[in-house]
Amino acid sequence: MSKIHVTTQVNGDAVEFLCEPDETLLDVLRDRLNLTGAKEGCGTGDCGACSVTLNGRLVASCLVLGAEVAGSAIETVEGVGTADALHPIQQHLLDHAALQCGICTPGIIVAAKALLVQNPDPSEGEVRYWLAGNLCRCTGYDKIIRAVLSAAAEMRGENA
Amino acid sequence: MKQDFKILGTRPARPDGLDKVTGKAMFGADKSVTGMLHARILRSPHAHAEIVSIDTSKAEALAGVKAVITGDDFADVESRWTRYTMQNCMAQGRALYDGHAVAAVAAISKTVAAKALKLIEVEYSVLPHVTDVDEAMAPGAPVLHEGVKARKLGDDVSGNTVGYYSFGHGNPETGFAEADEVIERTFKTAAVHQGYIEPHSCLADLGGDGRGELWCSTQGHYMVREVCSEILGIDASQLRVTASEIGGGFGGKTTVFIEPVALKLSQKAGKPVKLVMSREEVFRASGPTMSSSIDVKIGMSKAGKIKGAHAKLRYQGGAFPYQMVMMGAMSAFAAYDLEHVQAEGWDVMTNRPKMISYRAPGAPMAVYAVESVMDELCQKLGLDPIDTRLLNAAREGTKSSYGPTFKAIGLVEALEAAKAHPHYSAPLAPNTGRGVSCGFWFNFGGQVSVSMAINADGTVSLIEGNPDIGGSRASISMMAAEALGIEYDRIRTIVGDTASVGFSDVTDGSRVTFAVGIATINAAKAAIKEMCKRAAKIWEIDAEAVEWVDGAAQPTGHNAGDFPPMSLAEIAAISGKTGGPIAGHHEGAPDKAGVSFGVHMVDVEVDPETGFTSIKRYTAFQDVGKAIHPAYVEGQIQGGAVQGIGWALNEEYIYGEDGLLQNPGFLDYRIPVASDLPMIEPVIIEVPNPGHPYGVRGCGETAIVPPLAAVANGVAQAMGVRMFELPMSPPKILKAL
Amino acid sequence: MRYVVAKDSRDAVALLNTGENARLLAGGTDVLVQMKLGNKTPSLLIDIKSINGFSDIFAENGGFRIGAAVNGAEMGAHAALKAMWPGVVEAVELIGSTQVQGRATMVGNLCNGSPAADAVPAMLAAGAMARVEGPSGTRDMLVAELLKGPGQTKLGKAELISSIYLPARPEHSGDAYLRFIPRTEMDIAVASAGVNLVLDASGTVADATVALGAVAPTAVVVPDAAAALLGSKLGAQALEACAAACAAACSPIDDRRGTVEFRTKIAGVMATRAANIAYTRAGGQL
């Protein structure tokens, strides 16, 4: 089995890697690019912990092959914000105590950011349905939903 | 015991928060080292089978394979409980459930490891199996292990019955005779899984000299060290275990499933080995909680007074002996002040994965059955469910149904808050019902160690030994700050590895904020004592004439001397000249954890055409003693409530006639998703625990206990038909309609 | 396993024809899961997303042609398509999570051969046509003619579906798709129904198609259920007859997702509720 050479962009940086033909984007990110922010909770697209955006589209990176992403633009949680410059979603999750164990948090952040790009003013129901593929077992979702709604309000300039 | 606090009760950011929102936090599977191997486990495709032979030669011959192990690689151990754990990690002689580990490989890549698994040839001889609790308990059932039947049991139950317990006082039959209405019902609840999103993961490095390093996702790394060192036959001191950030546990990570396997592979290969479970493996081969079959009989007077109560709990806990029905029997009637009560429990083995704790282990199903019968009695007698519970509620001085006499408890306060809440009087829409249930959990103390260093720059480094599963580093830092009288952000609390601080029990039993809190306060006291001594030395007065007020040493009065207060930072800055580093530590086993009661109220809507149940409104009241960080206390209440909702409505282990698990994935093991739920309103009630300096009881577990019956009672109100089986999935509800 | 990007559909067909254990990869939300769980072990994976036109939605003869690699999110964002065939689009949008929507395709949903596939009853109700390309050329056939059984289709050796055509539709028409799942999201349909209605000027049903999912080895068109709606304004009697016809058409299985009894009962519920939605969309007043 020969490896495939892939050139792509991750969090704005040009990267290249070699991967097995059946290796997922999630494995590439974690094992080859040392970006362990995306997590494997199921490997079958049912939990959302591995969420990234691929050319702006929210996807489960466990259901994408590394070989498929040549020439694409990928964003992971590591590209959303830094400790010095948190994205409002990250800040509001912290402020609302919306993480307990934190394993689902990277996926929630990436997914919520993708939502607010296309819908800056979502209803509670829209947030809940958009995030239905991001399982959280700790929080009962309440504080996560509130954090996303208040981050959205801040981003709209409503409580800035 | 009302106290004024500066820091407790505020909501500061958690110390691990930034790392967790930026993807930097290191969970179990996030660590890699150079030269490490990847391991995979081969699992039984049978519910019960003799392992006739295992041929690993082809796998061993595959290029890139560095080690293959089977049960034969593990030597016997002295303790039978450790042996069960070991044989659960790797079968010896018999595969006892679908998914039971039978061999493992370590190879240079995941791909090679996967290939090697397919080359291992196992010859099985299939044996009869049993997965249902009632069938397993019946005489004649296939017995999992001979010679472990509980003493004092007769021939009416099979050898799978490994435990029997009975709690109570008075004579329930006397009570039933005095009652105006007696209802007896039988319930069944399915096994459910903790459903943590992070699969079990570890990275093991064990050298030929018996020295080892183990990194793993666990609720208790000291437990991992004790169990693994015994299984591997090495000294505890030589195995250093570091707990990764943990992606959820809920009790499911209070034992080991893969760590001894990774260590053994590493020992054999002479290289570090990384072992990560797949989600399918988590469902098939970690530890779900018990399924149950329960009879409850309660007699009540017309006025709503419980005259007699009796419960029989039969729990199924998988393929090895275990002891957990006791918790159910103790919890069943804990909410009530009863004259005649008995709760009996039987622990039963089956061909399923060995159960492990799940949040308030054993209590939710017992309380579900009791609170369902309570609701039916209220319905039948035309009584208000909250008034009736208030009439019978346990309170300070009540002799509990499981023995001890309650000290200050907050059940009455929780019930009164529920009654006064607008939710209770809100109008109900058509096809909607409102359910109420009480819930209870003991909370525990246990062994704990804390080490606190006062740094020269006036900051504090605190090391504790309990993995933080829900924000405990924040609450521990807050208690340290409160005790020392300094700001929260001057403290950094870390979870030390097993070589850096003394033994600590597992993070379970809602014990961490209580027990680590006490150790932290005592460590702070020790540091304060030393700081007062240093100030006394500088001032040249007696140490007894110095007291600690608001984060500074000061003379106890003018007679003691006239010196301006010296702050912690000032004392710390010159500590090198006044006797060296200042620290405080505490090791102990606090045992005065306070029991916690909760009351949940839920509005459910049932679609009469499909049996689909939706949760419309949910309010959870809970006495937590003292909420150190209220936001994380609310989170515990909300999270517990939602796990309970999942248990009530859709979660279940589904076994076929063949004894194989049919739904080992998040697609068909249906935990609640965001769109299934409304906001969950938590109402914190604070009746301080006299056993903790700040009143802490522990709050993590109680909230999963009431939802099962609350939802079931709501469904019964909504459709006028009562369900006696969990989960109340739509096909069952539609059938009942 | 090899991974190859097909340059055009002829290339893809040729690759399928090599005799290797080949699978097509569009969104990958089925095939990659099957590979992960060890249910499928292809030796060749043919990525068809780069093929010209496969990722496009075209207006054609008053209807829409949807390429085989168009994902659910793209269909949902296409306002004109959604306005014309809201039932088909909502069916596709129900497949999996938002993350899955970013990848999953309607053609993939069809080719996976699941009796519970969400898009299929909606396509059956809509009279959707599949364009099939293979070694012997290109042909158009009704989606209904492609259904075979669990995990199977009637596609021939080395054949693929390059697009789906949703035809133009008359005035006063509307479609809808509903499924029953135990949660609100993230589940496979336990029973489902796609309904397509055409009304006359008075609001009477002039033409109808009713299709059910997850209640038989394949999704099924139920002519008797449609006949029950014809000539009605979806009064109680018509809906009752429709539900009864649905129940009669069910031959489901008991499994971890639902019982025979349950599926049979709710198939009609889904159909009548979907009919109501389709009726309203067609401009009818309930």
Coordinates of N, CA and C in Angstrom, one line a residue, chain C residues 146-276:
Chain C
L146 N -35.0 1.1 -9.9 CA -33.7 0.7 -9.4 C -33.6 0.0 -8.1
L147 N -34.8 0.0 -7.4 CA -34.8 -0.5 -6.1 C -34.8 -2.1 -6.1
K148 N -34.0 -2.7 -5.2 CA -33.9 -4.2 -5.3 C -34.1 -4.8 -3.9
G149 N -33.4 -4.4 -2.9 CA -33.5 -5.0 -1.6 C -32.4 -4.4 -0.7
P150 N -32.4 -4.8 0.6 CA -31.5 -4.2 1.5 C -30.0 -4.3 1.0
G151 N -29.4 -3.1 0.9 CA -28.0 -3.1 0.5 C -27.7 -3.3 -1.0
Q152 N -28.8 -3.3 -1.8 CA -28.7 -3.6 -3.2 C -29.5 -2.6 -4.1
T153 N -29.0 -2.5 -5.3 CA -29.8 -1.8 -6.3 C -29.8 -2.6 -7.6
K154 N -30.6 -2.2 -8.6 CA -30.6 -3.0 -9.8 C -29.6 -2.4 -10.8
L155 N -28.7 -1.6 -10.3 CA -27.6 -1.1 -11.2 C -26.8 -2.3 -11.7
G156 N -26.5 -2.3 -13.0 CA -25.7 -3.4 -13.6 C -24.2 -3.3 -13.2
K157 N -23.5 -4.2 -13.7 CA -22.0 -4.2 -13.5 C -21.4 -2.9 -14.0
A158 N -20.6 -2.3 -13.2 CA -19.9 -1.1 -13.6 C -20.8 0.1 -14.0
E159 N -22.0 0.0 -13.5 CA -22.9 1.2 -13.8 C -22.9 2.1 -12.6
L160 N -23.1 3.4 -12.9 CA -23.2 4.4 -11.8 C -24.4 5.3 -12.1
I161 N -24.8 6.0 -11.1 CA -25.8 7.0 -11.4 C -25.1 8.4 -11.4
S162 N -25.3 9.1 -12.5 CA -24.5 10.4 -12.5 C -25.4 11.6 -12.1
S163 N -26.7 11.4 -12.2 CA -27.6 12.5 -11.7 C -29.0 12.0 -11.5
I164 N -29.7 12.8 -10.8 CA -31.2 12.6 -10.6 C -31.9 13.7 -11.2
Y165 N -33.0 13.4 -11.9 CA -33.8 14.5 -12.5 C -35.2 14.5 -11.8
L166 N -35.4 15.7 -11.3 CA -36.8 16.0 -10.7 C -37.5 16.8 -11.7
P167 N -38.7 16.2 -12.2 CA -39.3 16.8 -13.3 C -40.0 18.2 -13.0
A168 N -40.4 18.9 -14.1 CA -41.2 20.1 -13.9 C -42.5 19.6 -13.3
R169 N -43.2 20.6 -12.7 CA -44.5 20.2 -12.1 C -45.6 21.2 -12.4
P170 N -46.8 20.7 -12.4 CA -47.9 21.7 -12.7 C -48.2 22.6 -11.6
E171 N -49.0 23.6 -11.8 CA -49.5 24.4 -10.8 C -50.3 23.6 -9.7
H172 N -50.4 24.2 -8.6 CA -51.2 23.6 -7.5 C -50.6 22.2 -7.1
S173 N -49.3 22.1 -7.1 CA -48.8 20.8 -6.6 C -47.8 21.0 -5.5
G174 N -47.6 20.0 -4.7 CA -46.7 20.1 -3.6 C -46.3 18.7 -3.1
D175 N -45.1 18.6 -2.5 CA -44.7 17.3 -1.9 C -44.2 17.5 -0.5
A176 N -44.1 16.4 0.2 CA -43.7 16.5 1.6 C -43.1 15.1 2.0
Y177 N -42.2 15.1 2.9 CA -41.6 13.9 3.4 C -41.6 13.9 4.9
L178 N -42.0 12.9 5.6 CA -41.9 12.8 7.0 C -41.4 11.4 7.4
R179 N -40.7 11.4 8.5 CA -40.2 10.1 9.0 C -40.5 10.1 10.5
F180 N -40.5 8.9 11.0 CA -40.6 8.7 12.5 C -39.2 8.2 13.0
I181 N -38.7 9.0 14.0 CA -37.5 8.5 14.7 C -37.7 8.7 16.2
P182 N -37.0 7.9 17.0 CA -37.3 8.0 18.4 C -36.8 9.3 19.1
R183 N -35.8 9.9 18.4 CA -35.3 11.2 18.9 C -35.8 12.2 17.9
T184 N -35.2 13.5 18.0 CA -35.6 14.5 17.1 C -34.6 14.6 15.9
E185 N -33.5 13.9 16.1 CA -32.4 14.0 15.1 C -31.5 12.8 15.2
M186 N -30.6 12.6 14.3 CA -29.5 11.6 14.4 C -30.0 10.1 14.4
D187 N -31.2 9.9 13.9 CA -31.6 8.5 13.8 C -32.0 8.1 12.4
I188 N -32.1 6.8 12.3 CA -32.5 6.2 11.0 C -34.0 6.1 11.1
A189 N -34.7 6.3 9.9 CA -36.2 6.3 9.9 C -36.7 4.9 10.4
V190 N -37.7 4.9 11.2 CA -38.4 3.7 11.7 C -39.5 3.4 10.7
A191 N -40.1 4.4 10.2 CA -41.1 4.4 9.1 C -41.1 5.8 8.5
S192 N -41.4 5.9 7.2 CA -41.4 7.2 6.6 C -42.3 7.2 5.5
A193 N -42.6 8.4 5.0 CA -43.6 8.6 3.9 C -43.2 9.8 3.1
G194 N -43.3 9.6 1.8 CA -43.2 10.8 0.9 C -44.5 10.9 0.1
V195 N -45.0 12.1 0.0 CA -46.3 12.3 -0.7 C -46.2 13.4 -1.6
N196 N -46.7 13.2 -2.8 CA -46.7 14.2 -3.9 C -48.1 14.4 -4.4
L197 N -48.6 15.6 -4.3 CA -50.0 15.9 -4.7 C -50.1 16.9 -5.8
V198 N -51.1 16.7 -6.7 CA -51.5 17.8 -7.6 C -53.0 18.1 -7.4
L199 N -53.3 19.3 -7.2 CA -54.7 19.7 -7.0 C -55.3 20.3 -8.2
D200 N -56.6 20.2 -8.3 CA -57.2 21.1 -9.3 C -57.6 22.4 -8.7
A201 N -58.2 23.3 -9.5 CA -58.4 24.6 -9.1 C -59.3 24.7 -7.8
S202 N -60.1 23.7 -7.6 CA -61.0 23.7 -6.4 C -60.3 23.2 -5.2
G203 N -59.1 22.7 -5.3 CA -58.4 22.1 -4.2 C -58.6 20.7 -4.0
T204 N -59.2 20.0 -5.0 CA -59.4 18.6 -5.0 C -58.2 17.9 -5.5
V205 N -57.8 16.8 -4.9 CA -56.6 16.1 -5.3 C -56.9 15.4 -6.7
A206 N -56.1 15.9 -7.6 CA -56.3 15.4 -9.0 C -55.2 14.3 -9.3
D207 N -54.1 14.3 -8.6 CA -53.1 13.3 -8.9 C -52.3 13.2 -7.5
A208 N -51.9 11.9 -7.3 CA -51.2 11.7 -6.0 C -50.2 10.5 -6.1
T209 N -49.1 10.6 -5.4 CA -48.3 9.5 -5.2 C -47.9 9.4 -3.8
V210 N -48.0 8.2 -3.2 CA -47.6 8.0 -1.8 C -46.5 6.9 -1.8
A211 N -45.4 7.2 -1.2 CA -44.4 6.2 -1.0 C -44.0 6.0 0.4
L212 N -43.6 4.8 0.8 CA -43.3 4.5 2.2 C -41.8 4.0 2.3
G213 N -41.2 4.3 3.4 CA -39.8 3.8 3.6 C -39.8 3.1 4.9
A214 N -38.8 2.1 5.0 CA -38.5 1.4 6.2 C -39.6 0.4 6.6
V215 N -40.5 0.1 5.7 CA -41.6 -0.8 6.1 C -41.6 -2.1 5.2
A216 N -40.6 -2.2 4.3 CA -40.5 -3.3 3.4 C -39.0 -3.4 3.0
P217 N -38.7 -4.5 2.3 CA -37.2 -4.6 1.9 C -36.7 -3.4 1.1
T218 N -37.6 -2.7 0.4 CA -37.2 -1.5 -0.3 C -38.3 -0.4 0.0
A219 N -38.0 0.8 -0.3 CA -39.1 1.8 -0.2 C -40.1 1.4 -1.2
V220 N -41.4 1.7 -0.9 CA -42.5 1.2 -1.8 C -43.4 2.3 -2.2
V221 N -43.9 2.3 -3.4 CA -45.0 3.2 -3.8 C -46.3 2.4 -3.5
V222 N -47.2 3.2 -2.9 CA -48.5 2.5 -2.5 C -49.6 3.1 -3.3
P223 N -49.9 2.5 -4.4 CA -51.0 3.1 -5.3 C -52.4 3.2 -4.6
D224 N -52.7 2.2 -3.7 CA -54.0 2.3 -3.0 C -54.0 3.5 -2.1
A225 N -52.9 3.8 -1.5 CA -52.9 5.0 -0.6 C -53.1 6.3 -1.4
A226 N -52.5 6.3 -2.5 CA -52.7 7.5 -3.4 C -54.1 7.5 -3.9
A227 N -54.7 6.4 -4.3 CA -56.1 6.3 -4.8 C -57.0 6.8 -3.7
A228 N -56.7 6.6 -2.5 CA -57.6 7.0 -1.4 C -57.7 8.5 -1.3
L229 N -56.6 9.2 -1.8 CA -56.6 10.6 -1.7 C -57.3 11.3 -2.9
L230 N -57.3 10.6 -4.0 CA -57.8 11.2 -5.2 C -59.2 11.6 -5.1
G231 N -59.5 12.8 -5.6 CA -60.9 13.2 -5.6 C -61.3 13.8 -4.3
S232 N -60.4 13.8 -3.3 CA -60.7 14.3 -2.0 C -60.1 15.7 -1.7
K233 N -60.5 16.3 -0.6 CA -59.8 17.4 -0.1 C -59.1 17.1 1.2
L234 N -58.7 15.9 1.3 CA -58.0 15.3 2.5 C -59.0 15.3 3.7
G235 N -60.2 15.0 3.5 CA -61.1 14.8 4.6 C -60.7 13.6 5.4
A236 N -61.3 13.5 6.6 CA -61.0 12.4 7.5 C -61.1 11.0 6.9
Q237 N -62.2 10.9 6.1 CA -62.4 9.6 5.5 C -61.3 9.2 4.5
A238 N -60.8 10.2 3.7 CA -59.8 9.9 2.7 C -58.5 9.6 3.4
L239 N -58.2 10.3 4.5 CA -57.0 10.1 5.2 C -57.0 8.7 5.9
E240 N -58.1 8.4 6.5 CA -58.3 7.1 7.1 C -58.0 5.9 6.1
A241 N -58.6 6.1 4.9 CA -58.4 5.1 3.9 C -57.0 5.0 3.4
C242 N -56.3 6.2 3.4 CA -54.9 6.3 3.0 C -54.1 5.5 4.0
A243 N -54.4 5.8 5.3 CA -53.6 5.1 6.3 C -53.8 3.6 6.3
A244 N -55.0 3.2 6.1 CA -55.3 1.8 6.0 C -54.6 1.1 4.8
A245 N -54.5 1.8 3.7 CA -53.8 1.3 2.5 C -52.3 1.2 2.8
C246 N -51.8 2.2 3.6 CA -50.4 2.2 3.9 C -50.1 0.9 4.8
A247 N -51.0 0.8 5.8 CA -50.8 -0.4 6.7 C -50.8 -1.7 5.9
A248 N -51.7 -1.8 5.0 CA -51.8 -3.0 4.2 C -50.6 -3.2 3.3
A249 N -49.9 -2.2 3.0 CA -48.7 -2.3 2.1 C -47.4 -2.6 2.9
C250 N -47.5 -2.6 4.2 CA -46.3 -2.8 5.0 C -45.9 -4.3 5.2
S251 N -44.7 -4.6 5.0 CA -44.2 -5.9 5.3 C -42.8 -5.7 6.0
P252 N -42.9 -5.1 7.2 CA -41.6 -4.7 7.8 C -41.0 -5.8 8.7
I253 N -39.9 -5.5 9.3 CA -39.2 -6.4 10.2 C -39.2 -5.9 11.6
D254 N -39.0 -6.8 12.6 CA -38.7 -6.4 13.9 C -37.2 -6.2 14.0
D255 N -36.8 -5.0 14.5 CA -35.4 -4.9 14.8 C -35.2 -3.9 15.9
R256 N -33.9 -3.6 16.1 CA -33.6 -2.7 17.3 C -34.2 -1.3 17.1
R257 N -34.7 -1.0 15.9 CA -35.3 0.3 15.7 C -36.8 0.4 15.8
G258 N -37.4 -0.8 15.7 CA -38.9 -0.7 15.8 C -39.5 -2.1 15.6
T259 N -40.7 -2.3 16.0 CA -41.4 -3.6 15.8 C -42.3 -3.5 14.5
V260 N -42.6 -4.7 14.1 CA -43.5 -4.8 13.0 C -44.8 -4.1 13.2
E261 N -45.4 -4.3 14.4 CA -46.6 -3.7 14.8 C -46.5 -2.1 14.8
F262 N -45.4 -1.7 15.3 CA -45.2 -0.2 15.4 C -45.1 0.4 14.1
R263 N -44.2 -0.2 13.2 CA -43.9 0.3 11.9 C -45.2 0.4 11.1
T264 N -46.0 -0.7 11.2 CA -47.2 -0.8 10.4 C -48.2 0.3 10.8
K265 N -48.2 0.6 12.1 CA -49.2 1.6 12.6 C -48.8 3.0 12.2
I266 N -47.5 3.3 12.3 CA -47.1 4.7 12.1 C -46.8 5.0 10.7
A267 N -46.7 4.0 9.8 CA -46.5 4.3 8.4 C -47.7 5.2 7.9
G268 N -48.9 4.8 8.2 CA -50.0 5.6 7.8 C -50.1 6.9 8.5
V269 N -49.6 7.0 9.7 CA -49.6 8.3 10.4 C -48.7 9.3 9.7
M270 N -47.5 8.7 9.3 CA -46.5 9.6 8.6 C -47.1 10.0 7.2
A271 N -47.7 9.0 6.6 CA -48.3 9.3 5.2 C -49.4 10.4 5.3
T272 N -50.3 10.3 6.2 CA -51.4 11.2 6.3 C -50.9 12.6 6.7
R273 N -49.9 12.6 7.7 CA -49.4 13.9 8.0 C -48.6 14.6 6.9
A274 N -47.8 13.7 6.2 CA -47.1 14.3 5.0 C -48.1 14.8 4.0
A275 N -49.2 14.0 3.8 CA -50.2 14.4 2.8 C -50.8 15.8 3.2
N276 N -51.0 16.0 4.4 CA -51.5 17.3 4.9 C -50.6 18.4 4.5

